[in-house]
Amino acid sequence: MKRYPHEFLKKLYSVMLEIRLFEEKIISLYPDRQIRTPVHLCVGQEAIAAGVCLWLKKRDVLFSTHRCHGHCIAKGMDLNSMMAELYGRKTGCCGGKGGSMHLSDPAYGIYSTTAIVGGGIPLAVGAALSLKFQKRRDIAVVFFGDGAADEGVFYESLNFAALKKLPVFFVCENNFYATNSSQKVRQPLDNIFKKGGVFGIPGFRCDGNDVLEVSRHAGRCIDRIRAGEGPALLECRTYRWKGHVGPDCDAQKGCRPAGEVSRWIKRCPVKKFESFLRKRGVGGDEMRRIRARLSARIEKAVVFAKNSPWPQARELLTDVTGGGI
């Protein structure tokens, strides 16, 4: 059985749990209607963000989707600025103007999270081109869903990244649904990880609910990219517990089979890893201490957000670029 450093395992667990607790807090707060931005939750998908971002450096650049909370937390983004952004406050990472779907923090390499399906993919390729021009050893990472694999820009980006041998890591979080449309009715073959093969990009598939498996694949891909060998593609198979948008589960509305949701909930990535940790000597008391510490941080972030000022009307166009009216 492979040996893992104790601190390595604790770090993976802490990141996964922080993402879960942050989103559970949003779920509990959302009915109060103080958070008015639409929220796209990644409950059930935490292992992917944790397993990939563990290998990233602060200067590496990250691009994400509307379902971005987990990626931002795993990359190191400040919880206060995230929560304040959800509350639409001036102290939010985008001054309260971006909301849940458009978090950004360049200080941590988080340049863009976008609600445009597949929209982050060409941005990551452009960033990787810039990194190569600058002769930096940093890489660009883009997270996207299985729905983005339907977009033409995905293939155009794969082609250009391969042509220029760019330092970009394509990570597909395949949760089998684009909004409420099953992958089975959109794609003739279940082979997203092979999509880069025609361009010479190596592709891999892993269990996205097993944080150690994600970490192993991500670590190898990132090492290869840093060594100058060009892009890589990783498909992580997972499942979101909540609806496409909002804190409720859409199975009750008939959007997905209830039995399917239940089966995936039984494969909870957090509980699965907790079971592994117990076998490796990480006791329940230690896990409870980690949970208590993270819960306290999240509660402080909520207090910070609620006590923060609103943006002023005169700031409406501040930091907004575009043509004059």
Tab-separated table of N, CA and C in Angstrom, residues 58-195:
chain	number	residue	atom	x	y	z
A	58	LYS	N	1.333	29.507	-6.611
A	58	LYS	CA	0.570	30.747	-6.561
A	58	LYS	C	0.580	31.474	-7.900
A	59	ARG	N	1.690	31.405	-8.635
A	59	ARG	CA	1.821	32.120	-9.907
A	59	ARG	C	1.184	31.380	-11.083
A	60	ASP	N	0.819	30.124	-10.900
A	60	ASP	CA	0.074	29.425	-11.942
A	60	ASP	C	-1.279	30.096	-12.107
A	61	VAL	N	-1.792	30.107	-13.324
A	61	VAL	CA	-3.049	30.815	-13.577
A	61	VAL	C	-4.188	29.821	-13.759
A	62	LEU	N	-5.360	30.203	-13.265
A	62	LEU	CA	-6.509	29.311	-13.242
A	62	LEU	C	-7.718	29.987	-13.881
A	63	PHE	N	-8.447	29.215	-14.668
A	63	PHE	CA	-9.691	29.666	-15.282
A	63	PHE	C	-10.771	28.640	-14.958
A	64	SER	N	-11.959	29.141	-14.671
A	64	SER	CA	-13.009	28.245	-14.212
A	64	SER	C	-14.349	28.616	-14.836
A	65	THR	N	-15.365	27.946	-14.353
A	65	THR	CA	-16.723	28.059	-14.885
A	65	THR	C	-17.625	28.798	-13.905
A	66	HIS	N	-18.929	28.788	-14.196
A	66	HIS	CA	-19.915	29.323	-13.259
A	66	HIS	C	-19.923	28.515	-11.951
A	67	ARG	N	-19.454	27.259	-11.995
A	67	ARG	CA	-19.401	26.409	-10.795
A	67	ARG	C	-17.980	26.463	-10.237
A	68	CYS	N	-17.616	27.619	-9.696
A	68	CYS	CA	-16.193	27.926	-9.470
A	68	CYS	C	-15.768	27.984	-8.009
A	69	HIS	N	-16.678	27.894	-7.057
A	69	HIS	CA	-16.296	28.097	-5.654
A	69	HIS	C	-15.157	27.170	-5.229
A	70	GLY	N	-15.282	25.881	-5.581
A	70	GLY	CA	-14.285	24.916	-5.145
A	70	GLY	C	-12.909	25.199	-5.701
A	71	HIS	N	-12.847	25.571	-6.977
A	71	HIS	CA	-11.552	25.860	-7.601
A	71	HIS	C	-10.883	27.055	-6.934
A	72	CYS	N	-11.690	28.083	-6.654
A	72	CYS	CA	-11.126	29.297	-6.044
A	72	CYS	C	-10.620	29.031	-4.632
A	73	ILE	N	-11.372	28.257	-3.868
A	73	ILE	CA	-10.932	27.919	-2.513
A	73	ILE	C	-9.656	27.093	-2.563
A	74	ALA	N	-9.618	26.102	-3.444
A	74	ALA	CA	-8.457	25.223	-3.538
A	74	ALA	C	-7.212	25.972	-4.002
A	75	LYS	N	-7.391	27.037	-4.773
A	75	LYS	CA	-6.245	27.833	-5.259
A	75	LYS	C	-5.776	28.833	-4.206
A	76	GLY	N	-6.545	28.994	-3.113
A	76	GLY	CA	-6.093	29.842	-2.016
A	76	GLY	C	-6.823	31.152	-1.850
A	77	MET	N	-7.912	31.351	-2.568
A	77	MET	CA	-8.629	32.621	-2.508
A	77	MET	C	-9.172	32.884	-1.105
A	78	ASP	N	-9.175	34.141	-0.711
A	78	ASP	CA	-9.619	34.546	0.621
A	78	ASP	C	-11.115	34.339	0.783
A	79	LEU	N	-11.519	33.648	1.852
A	79	LEU	CA	-12.935	33.361	2.074
A	79	LEU	C	-13.748	34.627	2.319
A	80	ASN	N	-13.157	35.612	2.989
A	80	ASN	CA	-13.883	36.858	3.245
A	80	ASN	C	-14.285	37.540	1.938
A	81	SER	N	-13.333	37.631	1.006
A	81	SER	CA	-13.635	38.310	-0.251
A	81	SER	C	-14.621	37.508	-1.088
A	82	MET	N	-14.570	36.185	-0.989
A	82	MET	CA	-15.523	35.351	-1.712
A	82	MET	C	-16.932	35.538	-1.168
A	83	MET	N	-17.065	35.433	0.150
A	83	MET	CA	-18.389	35.541	0.759
A	83	MET	C	-18.958	36.939	0.560
A	84	ALA	N	-18.130	37.956	0.685
A	84	ALA	CA	-18.603	39.327	0.481
A	84	ALA	C	-19.076	39.529	-0.958
A	85	GLU	N	-18.423	38.876	-1.900
A	85	GLU	CA	-18.864	38.970	-3.295
A	85	GLU	C	-20.238	38.331	-3.478
A	86	LEU	N	-20.465	37.203	-2.811
A	86	LEU	CA	-21.778	36.561	-2.897
A	86	LEU	C	-22.870	37.455	-2.316
A	87	TYR	N	-22.506	38.228	-1.306
A	87	TYR	CA	-23.470	39.156	-0.691
A	87	TYR	C	-23.560	40.479	-1.458
A	88	GLY	N	-22.762	40.617	-2.512
A	88	GLY	CA	-22.815	41.836	-3.317
A	88	GLY	C	-22.202	43.041	-2.643
A	89	ARG	N	-21.242	42.833	-1.762
A	89	ARG	CA	-20.673	43.926	-0.987
A	89	ARG	C	-19.387	44.475	-1.632
A	90	LYS	N	-19.066	45.676	-1.245
A	90	LYS	CA	-17.917	46.394	-1.815
A	90	LYS	C	-16.608	45.683	-1.523
A	91	THR	N	-16.531	44.961	-0.435
A	91	THR	CA	-15.301	44.263	-0.051
A	91	THR	C	-15.135	42.927	-0.774
A	92	GLY	N	-16.082	42.593	-1.634
A	92	GLY	CA	-15.977	41.359	-2.392
A	92	GLY	C	-14.837	41.409	-3.390
A	93	CYS	N	-14.435	40.256	-3.869
A	93	CYS	CA	-13.270	40.182	-4.758
A	93	CYS	C	-13.472	40.978	-6.041
A	94	CYS	N	-14.707	41.183	-6.455
A	94	CYS	CA	-15.006	41.999	-7.635
A	94	CYS	C	-15.846	43.223	-7.269
A	95	GLY	N	-15.715	43.648	-6.030
A	95	GLY	CA	-16.438	44.829	-5.577
A	95	GLY	C	-17.942	44.648	-5.522
A	96	GLY	N	-18.392	43.396	-5.464
A	96	GLY	CA	-19.820	43.124	-5.412
A	96	GLY	C	-20.495	43.122	-6.767
A	97	LYS	N	-19.724	43.254	-7.832
A	97	LYS	CA	-20.299	43.363	-9.176
A	97	LYS	C	-20.271	42.047	-9.958
A	98	GLY	N	-19.504	41.086	-9.487
A	98	GLY	CA	-19.352	39.844	-10.243
A	98	GLY	C	-20.308	38.752	-9.814
A	99	GLY	N	-20.528	38.644	-8.506
A	99	GLY	CA	-21.383	37.581	-8.006
A	99	GLY	C	-20.698	36.227	-8.041
A	100	SER	N	-21.476	35.196	-7.790
A	100	SER	CA	-20.954	33.844	-7.645
A	100	SER	C	-20.271	33.321	-8.895
A	101	MET	N	-20.760	33.691	-10.065
A	101	MET	CA	-20.267	33.102	-11.311
A	101	MET	C	-19.017	33.778	-11.861
A	102	HIS	N	-18.605	34.890	-11.251
A	102	HIS	CA	-17.513	35.666	-11.849
A	102	HIS	C	-16.484	36.065	-10.801
A	103	LEU	N	-16.065	35.114	-9.981
A	103	LEU	CA	-15.050	35.375	-8.975
A	103	LEU	C	-13.688	35.549	-9.648
A	104	SER	N	-12.870	36.401	-9.065
A	104	SER	CA	-11.551	36.665	-9.646
A	104	SER	C	-10.610	37.187	-8.574
A	105	ASP	N	-9.372	36.723	-8.612
A	105	ASP	CA	-8.340	37.226	-7.711
A	105	ASP	C	-6.980	37.012	-8.359
A	106	PRO	N	-6.522	37.984	-9.174
A	106	PRO	CA	-5.243	37.836	-9.876
A	106	PRO	C	-4.062	37.583	-8.948
A	107	ALA	N	-4.149	38.030	-7.698
A	107	ALA	CA	-3.040	37.801	-6.767
A	107	ALA	C	-2.798	36.314	-6.552
A	108	TYR	N	-3.831	35.508	-6.735
A	108	TYR	CA	-3.711	34.057	-6.603
A	108	TYR	C	-3.776	33.361	-7.958
A	109	GLY	N	-3.633	34.122	-9.033
A	109	GLY	CA	-3.655	33.535	-10.362
A	109	GLY	C	-5.037	33.190	-10.864
A	110	ILE	N	-6.069	33.660	-10.179
A	110	ILE	CA	-7.451	33.372	-10.599
A	110	ILE	C	-7.914	34.545	-11.455
A	111	TYR	N	-7.750	34.407	-12.760
A	111	TYR	CA	-7.997	35.537	-13.649
A	111	TYR	C	-9.428	35.607	-14.158
A	112	SER	N	-10.087	34.473	-14.254
A	112	SER	CA	-11.434	34.526	-14.812
A	112	SER	C	-12.228	33.287	-14.442
A	113	THR	N	-13.453	33.502	-13.999
A	113	THR	CA	-14.449	32.449	-13.935
A	113	THR	C	-15.635	32.976	-14.727
A	114	THR	N	-16.152	32.176	-15.628
A	114	THR	CA	-17.142	32.680	-16.560
A	114	THR	C	-18.323	31.728	-16.699
A	115	ALA	N	-19.495	32.311	-16.914
A	115	ALA	CA	-20.710	31.525	-17.104
A	115	ALA	C	-20.895	31.095	-18.546
A	116	ILE	N	-20.050	31.560	-19.451
A	116	ILE	CA	-20.143	31.156	-20.851
A	116	ILE	C	-19.573	29.746	-20.981
A	117	VAL	N	-20.389	28.802	-21.423
A	117	VAL	CA	-19.958	27.409	-21.501
A	117	VAL	C	-18.777	27.285	-22.460
A	118	GLY	N	-17.663	26.804	-21.940
A	118	GLY	CA	-16.449	26.681	-22.731
A	118	GLY	C	-15.660	27.971	-22.838
A	119	GLY	N	-16.171	29.051	-22.254
A	119	GLY	CA	-15.543	30.354	-22.414
A	119	GLY	C	-14.172	30.468	-21.790
A	120	GLY	N	-13.903	29.699	-20.745
A	120	GLY	CA	-12.607	29.777	-20.093
A	120	GLY	C	-11.505	29.048	-20.842
A	121	ILE	N	-11.888	28.143	-21.747
A	121	ILE	CA	-10.888	27.308	-22.424
A	121	ILE	C	-9.946	28.135	-23.303
A	122	PRO	N	-10.458	28.971	-24.209
A	122	PRO	CA	-9.522	29.773	-25.017
A	122	PRO	C	-8.767	30.808	-24.196
A	123	LEU	N	-9.372	31.271	-23.083
A	123	LEU	CA	-8.659	32.213	-22.226
A	123	LEU	C	-7.428	31.553	-21.609
A	124	ALA	N	-7.588	30.309	-21.191
A	124	ALA	CA	-6.459	29.586	-20.608
A	124	ALA	C	-5.372	29.348	-21.644
A	125	VAL	N	-5.774	29.050	-22.877
A	125	VAL	CA	-4.794	28.844	-23.946
A	125	VAL	C	-4.042	30.146	-24.228
A	126	GLY	N	-4.759	31.256	-24.248
A	126	GLY	CA	-4.100	32.548	-24.438
A	126	GLY	C	-3.143	32.867	-23.320
A	127	ALA	N	-3.553	32.563	-22.087
A	127	ALA	CA	-2.661	32.797	-20.946
A	127	ALA	C	-1.416	31.922	-21.042
A	128	ALA	N	-1.602	30.669	-21.470
A	128	ALA	CA	-0.463	29.763	-21.615
A	128	ALA	C	0.502	30.272	-22.688
A	129	LEU	N	-0.047	30.844	-23.762
A	129	LEU	CA	0.809	31.426	-24.797
A	129	LEU	C	1.632	32.574	-24.227
A	130	SER	N	0.997	33.395	-23.400
A	130	SER	CA	1.705	34.505	-22.762
A	130	SER	C	2.805	33.988	-21.835
A	131	LEU	N	2.511	32.949	-21.062
A	131	LEU	CA	3.517	32.367	-20.172
A	131	LEU	C	4.722	31.854	-20.963
A	132	LYS	N	4.439	31.262	-22.115
A	132	LYS	CA	5.536	30.742	-22.938
A	132	LYS	C	6.371	31.880	-23.505
A	133	PHE	N	5.714	32.947	-23.949
A	133	PHE	CA	6.447	34.108	-24.460
A	133	PHE	C	7.364	34.689	-23.381
A	134	GLN	N	6.865	34.675	-22.129
A	134	GLN	CA	7.633	35.233	-21.021
A	134	GLN	C	8.696	34.272	-20.484
A	135	LYS	N	8.713	33.052	-21.045
A	135	LYS	CA	9.656	32.028	-20.617
A	135	LYS	C	9.500	31.685	-19.129
A	136	ARG	N	8.265	31.760	-18.653
A	136	ARG	CA	7.974	31.372	-17.275
A	136	ARG	C	7.723	29.868	-17.203
A	137	ARG	N	7.982	29.291	-16.057
A	137	ARG	CA	7.734	27.861	-15.840
A	137	ARG	C	6.356	27.607	-15.262
A	138	ASP	N	5.576	28.663	-15.148
A	138	ASP	CA	4.215	28.518	-14.628
A	138	ASP	C	3.313	27.927	-15.710
A	139	ILE	N	2.153	27.422	-15.274
A	139	ILE	CA	1.224	26.814	-16.218
A	139	ILE	C	-0.156	27.444	-16.073
A	140	ALA	N	-0.988	27.197	-17.071
A	140	ALA	CA	-2.389	27.609	-17.030
A	140	ALA	C	-3.248	26.361	-16.884
A	141	VAL	N	-4.267	26.454	-16.051
A	141	VAL	CA	-5.200	25.348	-15.831
A	141	VAL	C	-6.604	25.847	-16.100
A	142	VAL	N	-7.392	25.046	-16.804
A	142	VAL	CA	-8.786	25.411	-17.028
A	142	VAL	C	-9.679	24.239	-16.652
A	143	PHE	N	-10.663	24.532	-15.825
A	143	PHE	CA	-11.698	23.566	-15.469
A	143	PHE	C	-12.922	23.826	-16.342
A	144	PHE	N	-13.546	22.762	-16.809
A	144	PHE	CA	-14.761	22.900	-17.602
A	144	PHE	C	-15.582	21.625	-17.465
A	145	GLY	N	-16.840	21.701	-17.837
A	145	GLY	CA	-17.730	20.560	-17.713
A	145	GLY	C	-17.879	19.787	-19.009
A	146	ASP	N	-18.612	18.681	-18.940
A	146	ASP	CA	-18.818	17.866	-20.135
A	146	ASP	C	-19.579	18.616	-21.216
A	147	GLY	N	-20.393	19.612	-20.809
A	147	GLY	CA	-21.105	20.414	-21.796
A	147	GLY	C	-20.161	21.221	-22.671
A	148	ALA	N	-19.026	21.631	-22.120
A	148	ALA	CA	-18.066	22.418	-22.897
A	148	ALA	C	-17.400	21.579	-23.974
A	149	ALA	N	-17.413	20.243	-23.786
A	149	ALA	CA	-16.843	19.364	-24.809
A	149	ALA	C	-17.716	19.324	-26.060
A	150	ASP	N	-18.902	19.925	-26.008
A	150	ASP	CA	-19.766	20.052	-27.185
A	150	ASP	C	-19.442	21.294	-28.009
A	151	GLU	N	-18.621	22.176	-27.456
A	151	GLU	CA	-18.373	23.466	-28.085
A	151	GLU	C	-17.197	23.401	-29.059
A	152	GLY	N	-17.335	24.085	-30.180
A	152	GLY	CA	-16.275	24.098	-31.173
A	152	GLY	C	-14.983	24.690	-30.658
A	153	VAL	N	-15.096	25.685	-29.761
A	153	VAL	CA	-13.896	26.342	-29.259
A	153	VAL	C	-13.018	25.379	-28.463
A	154	PHE	N	-13.594	24.319	-27.932
A	154	PHE	CA	-12.814	23.306	-27.213
A	154	PHE	C	-11.794	22.675	-28.164
A	155	TYR	N	-12.245	22.292	-29.348
A	155	TYR	CA	-11.377	21.632	-30.309
A	155	TYR	C	-10.385	22.613	-30.937
A	156	GLU	N	-10.830	23.819	-31.175
A	156	GLU	CA	-9.921	24.846	-31.687
A	156	GLU	C	-8.797	25.108	-30.687
A	157	SER	N	-9.154	25.130	-29.409
A	157	SER	CA	-8.156	25.387	-28.364
A	157	SER	C	-7.183	24.224	-28.224
A	158	LEU	N	-7.698	23.000	-28.287
A	158	LEU	CA	-6.820	21.836	-28.239
A	158	LEU	C	-5.816	21.875	-29.391
A	159	ASN	N	-6.312	22.204	-30.571
A	159	ASN	CA	-5.457	22.254	-31.752
A	159	ASN	C	-4.335	23.283	-31.585
A	160	PHE	N	-4.700	24.497	-31.174
A	160	PHE	CA	-3.701	25.559	-31.055
A	160	PHE	C	-2.711	25.263	-29.930
A	161	ALA	N	-3.218	24.738	-28.810
A	161	ALA	CA	-2.334	24.415	-27.682
A	161	ALA	C	-1.316	23.357	-28.068
A	162	ALA	N	-1.760	22.370	-28.851
A	162	ALA	CA	-0.843	21.322	-29.302
A	162	ALA	C	0.154	21.875	-30.318
A	163	LEU	N	-0.344	22.698	-31.231
A	163	LEU	CA	0.507	23.272	-32.276
A	163	LEU	C	1.662	24.068	-31.683
A	164	LYS	N	1.359	24.851	-30.637
A	164	LYS	CA	2.366	25.713	-30.016
A	164	LYS	C	3.009	25.088	-28.776
A	165	LYS	N	2.599	23.855	-28.472
A	165	LYS	CA	3.152	23.129	-27.318
A	165	LYS	C	3.063	23.983	-26.046
A	166	LEU	N	1.856	24.421	-25.750
A	166	LEU	CA	1.643	25.380	-24.670
A	166	LEU	C	1.525	24.688	-23.310
A	167	PRO	N	1.907	25.387	-22.250
A	167	PRO	CA	1.813	24.836	-20.887
A	167	PRO	C	0.402	25.011	-20.302
A	168	VAL	N	-0.541	24.238	-20.826
A	168	VAL	CA	-1.927	24.360	-20.378
A	168	VAL	C	-2.486	22.983	-20.034
A	169	PHE	N	-3.205	22.927	-18.945
A	169	PHE	CA	-3.803	21.687	-18.426
A	169	PHE	C	-5.312	21.806	-18.553
A	170	PHE	N	-5.908	20.957	-19.382
A	170	PHE	CA	-7.358	20.930	-19.575
A	170	PHE	C	-7.956	19.905	-18.613
A	171	VAL	N	-8.822	20.351	-17.707
A	171	VAL	CA	-9.429	19.457	-16.716
A	171	VAL	C	-10.944	19.468	-16.895
A	172	CYS	N	-11.482	18.346	-17.361
A	172	CYS	CA	-12.928	18.225	-17.557
A	172	CYS	C	-13.566	17.580	-16.338
A	173	GLU	N	-14.478	18.290	-15.702
A	173	GLU	CA	-15.277	17.745	-14.609
A	173	GLU	C	-16.547	17.169	-15.230
A	174	ASN	N	-16.494	15.905	-15.591
A	174	ASN	CA	-17.615	15.271	-16.267
A	174	ASN	C	-18.629	14.780	-15.230
A	175	ASN	N	-19.672	15.589	-15.007
A	175	ASN	CA	-20.740	15.175	-14.094
A	175	ASN	C	-21.964	14.674	-14.862
A	176	PHE	N	-21.774	14.426	-16.167
A	176	PHE	CA	-22.737	13.742	-17.027
A	176	PHE	C	-23.963	14.551	-17.409
A	177	TYR	N	-24.022	15.808	-16.997
A	177	TYR	CA	-25.161	16.653	-17.352
A	177	TYR	C	-24.696	18.057	-17.708
A	178	ALA	N	-25.242	18.579	-18.798
A	178	ALA	CA	-25.090	19.987	-19.140
A	178	ALA	C	-26.449	20.618	-18.849
A	179	THR	N	-26.524	21.373	-17.787
A	179	THR	CA	-27.802	21.818	-17.209
A	179	THR	C	-28.599	20.561	-16.863
A	180	ASN	N	-29.612	20.214	-17.635
A	180	ASN	CA	-30.374	18.991	-17.368
A	180	ASN	C	-30.297	18.007	-18.530
A	181	SER	N	-29.381	18.246	-19.452
A	181	SER	CA	-29.248	17.401	-20.631
A	181	SER	C	-28.152	16.361	-20.411
A	182	SER	N	-28.527	15.087	-20.459
A	182	SER	CA	-27.582	14.012	-20.198
A	182	SER	C	-26.519	13.928	-21.289
A	183	GLN	N	-25.334	13.541	-20.887
A	183	GLN	CA	-24.250	13.352	-21.842
A	183	GLN	C	-24.643	12.324	-22.903
A	184	LYS	N	-25.441	11.338	-22.516
A	184	LYS	CA	-25.810	10.254	-23.431
A	184	LYS	C	-26.587	10.748	-24.647
A	185	VAL	N	-27.335	11.851	-24.494
A	185	VAL	CA	-28.145	12.338	-25.616
A	185	VAL	C	-27.432	13.454	-26.380
A	186	ARG	N	-26.212	13.798	-25.956
A	186	ARG	CA	-25.465	14.877	-26.614
A	186	ARG	C	-24.224	14.391	-27.329
A	187	GLN	N	-23.637	13.284	-26.837
A	187	GLN	CA	-22.361	12.824	-27.379
A	187	GLN	C	-22.471	11.342	-27.746
A	188	PRO	N	-22.127	10.981	-28.976
A	188	PRO	CA	-22.288	9.585	-29.410
A	188	PRO	C	-21.356	8.612	-28.691
A	189	LEU	N	-20.206	9.100	-28.225
A	189	LEU	CA	-19.253	8.256	-27.519
A	189	LEU	C	-18.889	8.883	-26.177
A	190	ASP	N	-18.718	8.050	-25.180
A	190	ASP	CA	-18.335	8.503	-23.843
A	190	ASP	C	-16.803	8.483	-23.770
A	191	ASN	N	-16.168	9.481	-24.382
A	191	ASN	CA	-14.704	9.424	-24.514
A	191	ASN	C	-14.061	10.806	-24.496
A	192	ILE	N	-14.504	11.666	-23.594
A	192	ILE	CA	-13.967	13.028	-23.564
A	192	ILE	C	-12.452	13.026	-23.404
A	193	PHE	N	-11.912	12.110	-22.621
A	193	PHE	CA	-10.469	12.113	-22.370
A	193	PHE	C	-9.653	11.788	-23.622
A	194	LYS	N	-10.297	11.260	-24.648
A	194	LYS	CA	-9.607	10.939	-25.895
A	194	LYS	C	-9.669	12.074	-26.916
A	195	LYS	N	-10.393	13.147	-26.596
A	195	LYS	CA	-10.647	14.195	-27.588
A	195	LYS	C	-9.376	14.894	-28.063
